Amino acid sequence: DTAVSQTPKYLVTQMGNDKSIKCEQNLGHDTMYWYKQDSKKFLKIMFSYNNKELIINETVPNRFSPKSPDKAHLNLHINSLELGDSAVYFCASSHLRDSPRGTQYFGPGTRLTVL
Amino acid sequence: GEDVEQSLFLSVREGDSSVINCTYTDSSSTYLYWYKQEPGAGLQLLTYIFSNMDMKQDQRLTVLLNKKDKHLSLRIADTQTGDSAIYFCAENSGNTPLVFGKGTRLSVIA
C-alpha cells in the first residue's frame, strides 16, 4: 500500500516547456507539502496546503503553481521551465492532530531534468 | 532566519557506532528530528526529541540534545551496511515548517 505517491518518477523536458507533477496520499492527512532537493541534496520547502488552502508559500518563482483539488491531492504545475528547475521534487503529508507537527510522510520523489 | 548545520560526510566500519552531529540556531525550536534518506527514495522519519528532553533511546538509536549549546546528535549502535544513507537533522516549533540541515552522508564499510 503506497502512502504518498508521486507521478511521474522521472521527467525529462526542454527549457520553456510547461509540466505537472502529481501527488496523492491515502493516509487521510489534512496537510500536504512540496519540497525541492537540489543536486547537493539540500532540501527546502516550497509550499504547504492544509485542507486545500495554501498556508506556506516560500520564496518560489510564480512559474510554480500548486493546485489542491481535494485533501488527498496536491499537484505542482511549472510553467516556462528553466535549467535551474532541475532537481528532485518531494511531496509530503501530515496531519495537524499528529504530534509532533514535523512528523511528515514523504513520497519517493520526482527527478526533473530540464535540458 | 533559522539555520541547521551538519557535517556532510561520515564513514564508519560495520559494527562500530556512528555519531552524526547537528547544530541549530533557533532557540524557540520545540522539536528536533532525524530523517533518513536511502538512495533513490524519499525521507523517512527515524526519531524525534522534544526540546525539554536530554536523551531519547529507540533500539539502536540514541538521540542526545544539548539545548544550551543547541547541539543534537544521533548515535547508531552496531552500524550495519543497511544504515548507509543520508541523515537529515530538522527542527520546527509550533506550526512552523520544518527546517532541514544539508544532510550527512553515512557510508558503512564492510
PDB file of C-alpha atoms in Angstrom:
ATOM      1  CA  ASP A   1       0.000   0.000   0.000  1.00  0.00           C
ATOM      2  CA  THR A   2       1.542   3.251  -1.111  1.00  0.00           C
ATOM      3  CA  ALA A   3       1.090   6.022   1.451  1.00  0.00           C
ATOM      4  CA  VAL A   4       2.337   9.027  -0.567  1.00  0.00           C
ATOM      5  CA  SER A   5       2.715   8.523  -4.295  1.00  0.00           C
ATOM      6  CA  GLN A   6       4.049  10.830  -6.978  1.00  0.00           C
ATOM      7  CA  THR A   7       3.909  10.680 -10.753  1.00  0.00           C
ATOM      8  CA  PRO A   8       5.980  10.667 -12.787  1.00  0.00           C
ATOM      9  CA  LYS A   9       9.110   9.343 -11.081  1.00  0.00           C
ATOM     10  CA  TYR A  10      11.314  10.809 -13.799  1.00  0.00           C
ATOM     11  CA  LEU A  11      10.616  13.788 -16.033  1.00  0.00           C
ATOM     12  CA  VAL A  12      12.958  14.986 -18.777  1.00  0.00           C
ATOM     13  CA  THR A  13      11.896  18.040 -20.735  1.00  0.00           C
ATOM     14  CA  GLN A  14      13.143  21.008 -22.712  1.00  0.00           C
ATOM     15  CA  MET A  15      13.578  24.532 -21.430  1.00  0.00           C
ATOM     16  CA  GLY A  16      10.484  26.642 -21.849  1.00  0.00           C
ATOM     17  CA  ASN A  17       8.017  23.759 -21.583  1.00  0.00           C
ATOM     18  CA  ASP A  18       5.197  23.510 -19.026  1.00  0.00           C
ATOM     19  CA  LYS A  19       4.928  20.369 -16.917  1.00  0.00           C
ATOM     20  CA  SER A  20       2.971  18.992 -13.973  1.00  0.00           C
ATOM     21  CA  ILE A  21       3.834  16.613 -11.160  1.00  0.00           C
ATOM     22  CA  LYS A  22       1.051  14.842  -9.303  1.00  0.00           C
ATOM     23  CA  CYS A  23       0.928  13.771  -5.678  1.00  0.00           C
ATOM     24  CA  GLU A  24      -1.622  11.661  -3.846  1.00  0.00           C
ATOM     25  CA  GLN A  25      -1.750  10.474  -0.252  1.00  0.00           C
ATOM     26  CA  ASN A  26      -4.037   7.780   1.128  1.00  0.00           C
ATOM     27  CA  LEU A  27      -3.267   8.427   4.797  1.00  0.00           C
ATOM     28  CA  GLY A  28      -6.232  10.691   5.498  1.00  0.00           C
ATOM     29  CA  HIS A  29      -3.885  13.576   6.224  1.00  0.00           C
ATOM     30  CA  ASP A  30      -5.070  17.169   6.018  1.00  0.00           C
ATOM     31  CA  THR A  31      -1.758  18.864   5.197  1.00  0.00           C
ATOM     32  CA  MET A  32       0.438  18.375   2.140  1.00  0.00           C
ATOM     33  CA  TYR A  33       3.782  19.848   1.138  1.00  0.00           C
ATOM     34  CA  TRP A  34       6.114  20.255  -1.808  1.00  0.00           C
ATOM     35  CA  TYR A  35       9.879  20.263  -1.237  1.00  0.00           C
ATOM     36  CA  LYS A  36      12.729  20.813  -3.688  1.00  0.00           C
ATOM     37  CA  GLN A  37      16.007  18.918  -3.259  1.00  0.00           C
ATOM     38  CA  ASP A  38      18.881  20.272  -5.308  1.00  0.00           C
ATOM     39  CA  SER A  39      21.919  18.431  -6.644  1.00  0.00           C
ATOM     40  CA  LYS A  40      23.731  18.906  -3.339  1.00  0.00           C
ATOM     41  CA  LYS A  41      20.828  17.235  -1.504  1.00  0.00           C
ATOM     42  CA  PHE A  42      19.756  20.480   0.144  1.00  0.00           C
ATOM     43  CA  LEU A  43      16.042  20.180   0.938  1.00  0.00           C
ATOM     44  CA  LYS A  44      13.813  23.221   1.079  1.00  0.00           C
ATOM     45  CA  ILE A  45      10.067  23.634   1.482  1.00  0.00           C
ATOM     46  CA  MET A  46       8.212  25.289  -1.370  1.00  0.00           C
ATOM     47  CA  PHE A  47       4.522  25.106  -0.460  1.00  0.00           C
ATOM     48  CA  SER A  48       2.185  23.734   2.146  1.00  0.00           C
ATOM     49  CA  TYR A  49      -1.576  23.209   1.912  1.00  0.00           C
ATOM     50  CA  ASN A  50      -3.971  22.490   4.757  1.00  0.00           C
ATOM     51  CA  ASN A  51      -7.477  21.332   3.845  1.00  0.00           C
ATOM     52  CA  LYS A  52      -6.938  22.549   0.289  1.00  0.00           C
ATOM     53  CA  GLU A  53      -5.832  26.026   1.412  1.00  0.00           C
ATOM     54  CA  LEU A  54      -2.365  27.449   0.902  1.00  0.00           C
ATOM     55  CA  ILE A  55      -0.657  28.052   4.265  1.00  0.00           C
ATOM     56  CA  ILE A  56       3.015  28.251   3.342  1.00  0.00           C
ATOM     57  CA  ASN A  57       4.410  29.808   0.211  1.00  0.00           C
ATOM     58  CA  GLU A  58       8.143  30.250   0.430  1.00  0.00           C
ATOM     59  CA  THR A  59      10.085  32.425  -1.966  1.00  0.00           C
ATOM     60  CA  VAL A  60       9.336  30.448  -5.081  1.00  0.00           C
ATOM     61  CA  PRO A  61       9.050  31.897  -8.621  1.00  0.00           C
ATOM     62  CA  ASN A  62       5.441  32.364  -9.647  1.00  0.00           C
ATOM     63  CA  ARG A  63       6.104  29.959 -12.522  1.00  0.00           C
ATOM     64  CA  PHE A  64       5.403  27.314  -9.865  1.00  0.00           C
ATOM     65  CA  SER A  65       1.725  26.917  -9.059  1.00  0.00           C
ATOM     66  CA  PRO A  66       0.417  24.289  -6.662  1.00  0.00           C
ATOM     67  CA  LYS A  67      -3.124  23.048  -7.017  1.00  0.00           C
ATOM     68  CA  SER A  68      -5.078  21.030  -4.486  1.00  0.00           C
ATOM     69  CA  PRO A  69      -8.312  19.622  -5.938  1.00  0.00           C
ATOM     70  CA  ASP A  70      -9.034  17.802  -2.663  1.00  0.00           C
ATOM     71  CA  LYS A  71      -7.313  16.967   0.618  1.00  0.00           C
ATOM     72  CA  ALA A  72      -5.721  13.838  -0.822  1.00  0.00           C
ATOM     73  CA  HIS A  73      -4.047  15.517  -3.791  1.00  0.00           C
ATOM     74  CA  LEU A  74      -1.530  18.304  -4.255  1.00  0.00           C
ATOM     75  CA  ASN A  75      -0.241  18.821  -7.772  1.00  0.00           C
ATOM     76  CA  LEU A  76       2.615  21.057  -8.840  1.00  0.00           C
ATOM     77  CA  HIS A  77       2.490  22.840 -12.178  1.00  0.00           C
ATOM     78  CA  ILE A  78       5.599  24.525 -13.519  1.00  0.00           C
ATOM     79  CA  ASN A  79       5.487  26.992 -16.412  1.00  0.00           C
ATOM     80  CA  SER A  80       8.347  28.004 -18.682  1.00  0.00           C
ATOM     81  CA  LEU A  81      10.815  25.531 -17.243  1.00  0.00           C
ATOM     82  CA  GLU A  82      14.397  26.712 -16.714  1.00  0.00           C
ATOM     83  CA  LEU A  83      17.662  24.819 -16.328  1.00  0.00           C
ATOM     84  CA  GLY A  84      17.771  25.750 -12.637  1.00  0.00           C
ATOM     85  CA  ASP A  85      14.498  23.932 -12.033  1.00  0.00           C
ATOM     86  CA  SER A  86      16.305  20.614 -12.423  1.00  0.00           C
ATOM     87  CA  ALA A  87      16.034  18.900  -9.052  1.00  0.00           C
ATOM     88  CA  VAL A  88      14.184  16.187  -7.211  1.00  0.00           C
ATOM     89  CA  TYR A  89      10.758  17.309  -6.030  1.00  0.00           C
ATOM     90  CA  PHE A  90       9.271  15.615  -2.992  1.00  0.00           C
ATOM     91  CA  CYS A  91       5.680  15.625  -1.896  1.00  0.00           C
ATOM     92  CA  ALA A  92       4.918  15.002   1.781  1.00  0.00           C
ATOM     93  CA  SER A  93       1.867  14.887   4.015  1.00  0.00           C
ATOM     94  CA  SER A  94       1.000  15.126   7.682  1.00  0.00           C
ATOM     95  CA  HIS A  95      -1.984  15.599   9.973  1.00  0.00           C
ATOM     96  CA  LEU A  96      -2.358  18.628  12.225  1.00  0.00           C
ATOM     97  CA  ARG A  97      -3.611  16.410  15.053  1.00  0.00           C
ATOM     98  CA  ASP A  98      -0.393  14.365  14.966  1.00  0.00           C
ATOM     99  CA  SER A  99       2.305  15.241  17.427  1.00  0.00           C
ATOM    100  CA  PRO A 100       4.868  16.428  16.774  1.00  0.00           C
ATOM    101  CA  ARG A 101       3.853  18.545  13.809  1.00  0.00           C
ATOM    102  CA  GLY A 102       7.048  17.713  11.979  1.00  0.00           C
ATOM    103  CA  THR A 103       6.027  14.083  11.517  1.00  0.00           C
ATOM    104  CA  GLN A 104       5.749  14.029   7.764  1.00  0.00           C
ATOM    105  CA  TYR A 105       5.468  11.192   5.304  1.00  0.00           C
ATOM    106  CA  PHE A 106       7.388  11.646   2.077  1.00  0.00           C
ATOM    107  CA  GLY A 107       6.731  10.414  -1.408  1.00  0.00           C
ATOM    108  CA  PRO A 108       9.501   8.743  -3.459  1.00  0.00           C
ATOM    109  CA  GLY A 109      10.328  11.929  -5.339  1.00  0.00           C
ATOM    110  CA  THR A 110      10.167  13.108  -8.950  1.00  0.00           C
ATOM    111  CA  ARG A 111      13.503  13.727 -10.632  1.00  0.00           C
ATOM    112  CA  LEU A 112      13.040  16.629 -13.040  1.00  0.00           C
ATOM    113  CA  THR A 113      15.733  17.241 -15.659  1.00  0.00           C
ATOM    114  CA  VAL A 114      15.480  20.330 -17.818  1.00  0.00           C
ATOM    115  CA  LEU A 115      17.611  20.262 -20.964  1.00  0.00           C
TER     116      LEU A 115
ATOM    117  CA  GLY B   1      16.449  33.068   9.697  1.00  0.00           C
ATOM    118  CA  GLU B   2      16.757  29.647  11.235  1.00  0.00           C
ATOM    119  CA  ASP B   3      19.745  27.558  10.281  1.00  0.00           C
ATOM    120  CA  VAL B   4      20.589  23.915  10.790  1.00  0.00           C
ATOM    121  CA  GLU B   5      24.155  22.730  10.200  1.00  0.00           C
ATOM    122  CA  GLN B   6      25.553  19.234   9.779  1.00  0.00           C
ATOM    123  CA  SER B   7      28.823  17.767   8.624  1.00  0.00           C
ATOM    124  CA  LEU B   8      28.422  16.392   5.118  1.00  0.00           C
ATOM    125  CA  PHE B   9      30.155  13.019   5.319  1.00  0.00           C
ATOM    126  CA  LEU B  10      30.804  10.246   7.829  1.00  0.00           C
ATOM    127  CA  SER B  11      32.447   6.895   7.200  1.00  0.00           C
ATOM    128  CA  VAL B  12      32.418   4.050   9.726  1.00  0.00           C
ATOM    129  CA  ARG B  13      33.216   0.349   9.801  1.00  0.00           C
ATOM    130  CA  GLU B  14      30.423  -2.181  10.096  1.00  0.00           C
ATOM    131  CA  GLY B  15      29.773  -2.982  13.742  1.00  0.00           C
ATOM    132  CA  ASP B  16      31.137   0.328  15.020  1.00  0.00           C
ATOM    133  CA  SER B  17      28.972   3.125  16.395  1.00  0.00           C
ATOM    134  CA  SER B  18      28.149   6.141  14.222  1.00  0.00           C
ATOM    135  CA  VAL B  19      27.614   9.583  15.659  1.00  0.00           C
ATOM    136  CA  ILE B  20      26.041  12.235  13.455  1.00  0.00           C
ATOM    137  CA  ASN B  21      26.056  15.776  14.792  1.00  0.00           C
ATOM    138  CA  CYS B  22      23.838  18.763  14.158  1.00  0.00           C
ATOM    139  CA  THR B  23      23.694  22.340  15.401  1.00  0.00           C
ATOM    140  CA  TYR B  24      20.787  24.728  15.074  1.00  0.00           C
ATOM    141  CA  THR B  25      20.254  28.404  15.698  1.00  0.00           C
ATOM    142  CA  ASP B  26      16.554  28.767  16.526  1.00  0.00           C
ATOM    143  CA  SER B  27      16.264  28.901  20.314  1.00  0.00           C
ATOM    144  CA  SER B  28      12.483  28.517  20.065  1.00  0.00           C
ATOM    145  CA  SER B  29      12.748  25.092  18.418  1.00  0.00           C
ATOM    146  CA  THR B  30      10.216  22.808  20.032  1.00  0.00           C
ATOM    147  CA  TYR B  31      11.016  19.554  18.306  1.00  0.00           C
ATOM    148  CA  LEU B  32      14.115  18.220  16.639  1.00  0.00           C
ATOM    149  CA  TYR B  33      14.021  15.363  14.197  1.00  0.00           C
ATOM    150  CA  TRP B  34      16.209  12.886  12.400  1.00  0.00           C
ATOM    151  CA  TYR B  35      15.127  11.792   8.950  1.00  0.00           C
ATOM    152  CA  LYS B  36      16.829   9.107   6.822  1.00  0.00           C
ATOM    153  CA  GLN B  37      17.002   9.146   3.028  1.00  0.00           C
ATOM    154  CA  GLU B  38      18.084   5.962   1.284  1.00  0.00           C
ATOM    155  CA  PRO B  39      19.320   6.178  -2.338  1.00  0.00           C
ATOM    156  CA  GLY B  40      16.530   6.998  -4.762  1.00  0.00           C
ATOM    157  CA  ALA B  41      13.907   7.269  -2.047  1.00  0.00           C
ATOM    158  CA  GLY B  42      12.059   9.887  -0.057  1.00  0.00           C
ATOM    159  CA  LEU B  43      12.794  10.860   3.521  1.00  0.00           C
ATOM    160  CA  GLN B  44      11.693   8.650   6.362  1.00  0.00           C
ATOM    161  CA  LEU B  45      11.275   9.888   9.925  1.00  0.00           C
ATOM    162  CA  LEU B  46      13.630   7.942  12.194  1.00  0.00           C
ATOM    163  CA  THR B  47      13.070   9.635  15.517  1.00  0.00           C
ATOM    164  CA  TYR B  48      12.432  12.966  17.170  1.00  0.00           C
ATOM    165  CA  ILE B  49      13.042  14.603  20.518  1.00  0.00           C
ATOM    166  CA  PHE B  50      11.126  17.273  22.364  1.00  0.00           C
ATOM    167  CA  SER B  51      13.191  20.265  23.420  1.00  0.00           C
ATOM    168  CA  ASN B  52      12.700  19.630  27.146  1.00  0.00           C
ATOM    169  CA  MET B  53      14.353  16.210  26.877  1.00  0.00           C
ATOM    170  CA  ASP B  54      18.073  15.451  27.052  1.00  0.00           C
ATOM    171  CA  MET B  55      18.054  11.980  25.607  1.00  0.00           C
ATOM    172  CA  LYS B  56      15.860   9.541  23.782  1.00  0.00           C
ATOM    173  CA  GLN B  57      16.690   5.920  23.016  1.00  0.00           C
ATOM    174  CA  ASP B  58      14.981   3.715  20.489  1.00  0.00           C
ATOM    175  CA  GLN B  59      16.632   0.327  19.900  1.00  0.00           C
ATOM    176  CA  ARG B  60      19.968   1.064  18.173  1.00  0.00           C
ATOM    177  CA  LEU B  61      19.309   4.793  18.001  1.00  0.00           C
ATOM    178  CA  THR B  62      20.204   7.267  20.734  1.00  0.00           C
ATOM    179  CA  VAL B  63      19.413  10.967  20.376  1.00  0.00           C
ATOM    180  CA  LEU B  64      21.203  13.451  22.622  1.00  0.00           C
ATOM    181  CA  LEU B  65      20.127  17.074  22.918  1.00  0.00           C
ATOM    182  CA  ASN B  66      22.179  19.847  24.472  1.00  0.00           C
ATOM    183  CA  LYS B  67      19.741  22.718  24.415  1.00  0.00           C
ATOM    184  CA  LYS B  68      22.211  25.204  25.892  1.00  0.00           C
ATOM    185  CA  ASP B  69      24.662  24.629  23.041  1.00  0.00           C
ATOM    186  CA  LYS B  70      21.864  23.968  20.500  1.00  0.00           C
ATOM    187  CA  HIS B  71      23.534  20.692  19.615  1.00  0.00           C
ATOM    188  CA  LEU B  72      21.783  17.488  18.599  1.00  0.00           C
ATOM    189  CA  SER B  73      23.369  14.129  17.874  1.00  0.00           C
ATOM    190  CA  LEU B  74      22.236  10.771  16.580  1.00  0.00           C
ATOM    191  CA  ARG B  75      24.152   7.693  17.645  1.00  0.00           C
ATOM    192  CA  ILE B  76      23.635   4.447  15.747  1.00  0.00           C
ATOM    193  CA  ALA B  77      24.964   1.441  17.626  1.00  0.00           C
ATOM    194  CA  ASP B  78      26.344  -1.595  15.774  1.00  0.00           C
ATOM    195  CA  THR B  79      26.156   0.186  12.419  1.00  0.00           C
ATOM    196  CA  GLN B  80      25.172  -2.064   9.522  1.00  0.00           C
ATOM    197  CA  THR B  81      25.600  -1.669   5.760  1.00  0.00           C
ATOM    198  CA  GLY B  82      21.855  -1.086   5.552  1.00  0.00           C
ATOM    199  CA  ASP B  83      22.347   2.081   7.587  1.00  0.00           C
ATOM    200  CA  SER B  84      24.211   3.678   4.669  1.00  0.00           C
ATOM    201  CA  ALA B  85      22.081   6.684   3.734  1.00  0.00           C
ATOM    202  CA  ILE B  86      21.818  10.439   4.109  1.00  0.00           C
ATOM    203  CA  TYR B  87      20.652  11.570   7.542  1.00  0.00           C
ATOM    204  CA  PHE B  88      18.893  14.907   7.874  1.00  0.00           C
ATOM    205  CA  CYS B  89      18.525  16.869  11.051  1.00  0.00           C
ATOM    206  CA  ALA B  90      15.427  19.112  11.144  1.00  0.00           C
ATOM    207  CA  GLU B  91      13.671  21.415  13.573  1.00  0.00           C
ATOM    208  CA  ASN B  92      10.411  23.272  13.964  1.00  0.00           C
ATOM    209  CA  SER B  93       8.328  24.965  16.604  1.00  0.00           C
ATOM    210  CA  GLY B  94       4.551  25.009  16.786  1.00  0.00           C
ATOM    211  CA  ASN B  95       3.151  25.277  13.297  1.00  0.00           C
ATOM    212  CA  THR B  96       6.322  26.473  11.610  1.00  0.00           C
ATOM    213  CA  PRO B  97       7.620  24.460   8.665  1.00  0.00           C
ATOM    214  CA  LEU B  98      10.457  22.029   9.087  1.00  0.00           C
ATOM    215  CA  VAL B  99      13.922  23.474   8.534  1.00  0.00           C
ATOM    216  CA  PHE B 100      16.331  20.817   7.345  1.00  0.00           C
ATOM    217  CA  GLY B 101      20.090  20.618   7.557  1.00  0.00           C
ATOM    218  CA  LYS B 102      22.036  19.758   4.406  1.00  0.00           C
ATOM    219  CA  GLY B 103      22.267  16.097   5.389  1.00  0.00           C
ATOM    220  CA  THR B 104      25.139  13.832   6.456  1.00  0.00           C
ATOM    221  CA  ARG B 105      26.032  11.023   4.088  1.00  0.00           C
ATOM    222  CA  LEU B 106      26.866   7.955   6.160  1.00  0.00           C
ATOM    223  CA  SER B 107      28.981   5.306   4.448  1.00  0.00           C
ATOM    224  CA  VAL B 108      29.365   1.968   6.181  1.00  0.00           C
ATOM    225  CA  ILE B 109      32.418  -0.063   5.225  1.00  0.00           C
ATOM    226  CA  ALA B 110      32.074  -3.835   5.460  1.00  0.00           C
TER     227      ALA B 110
END
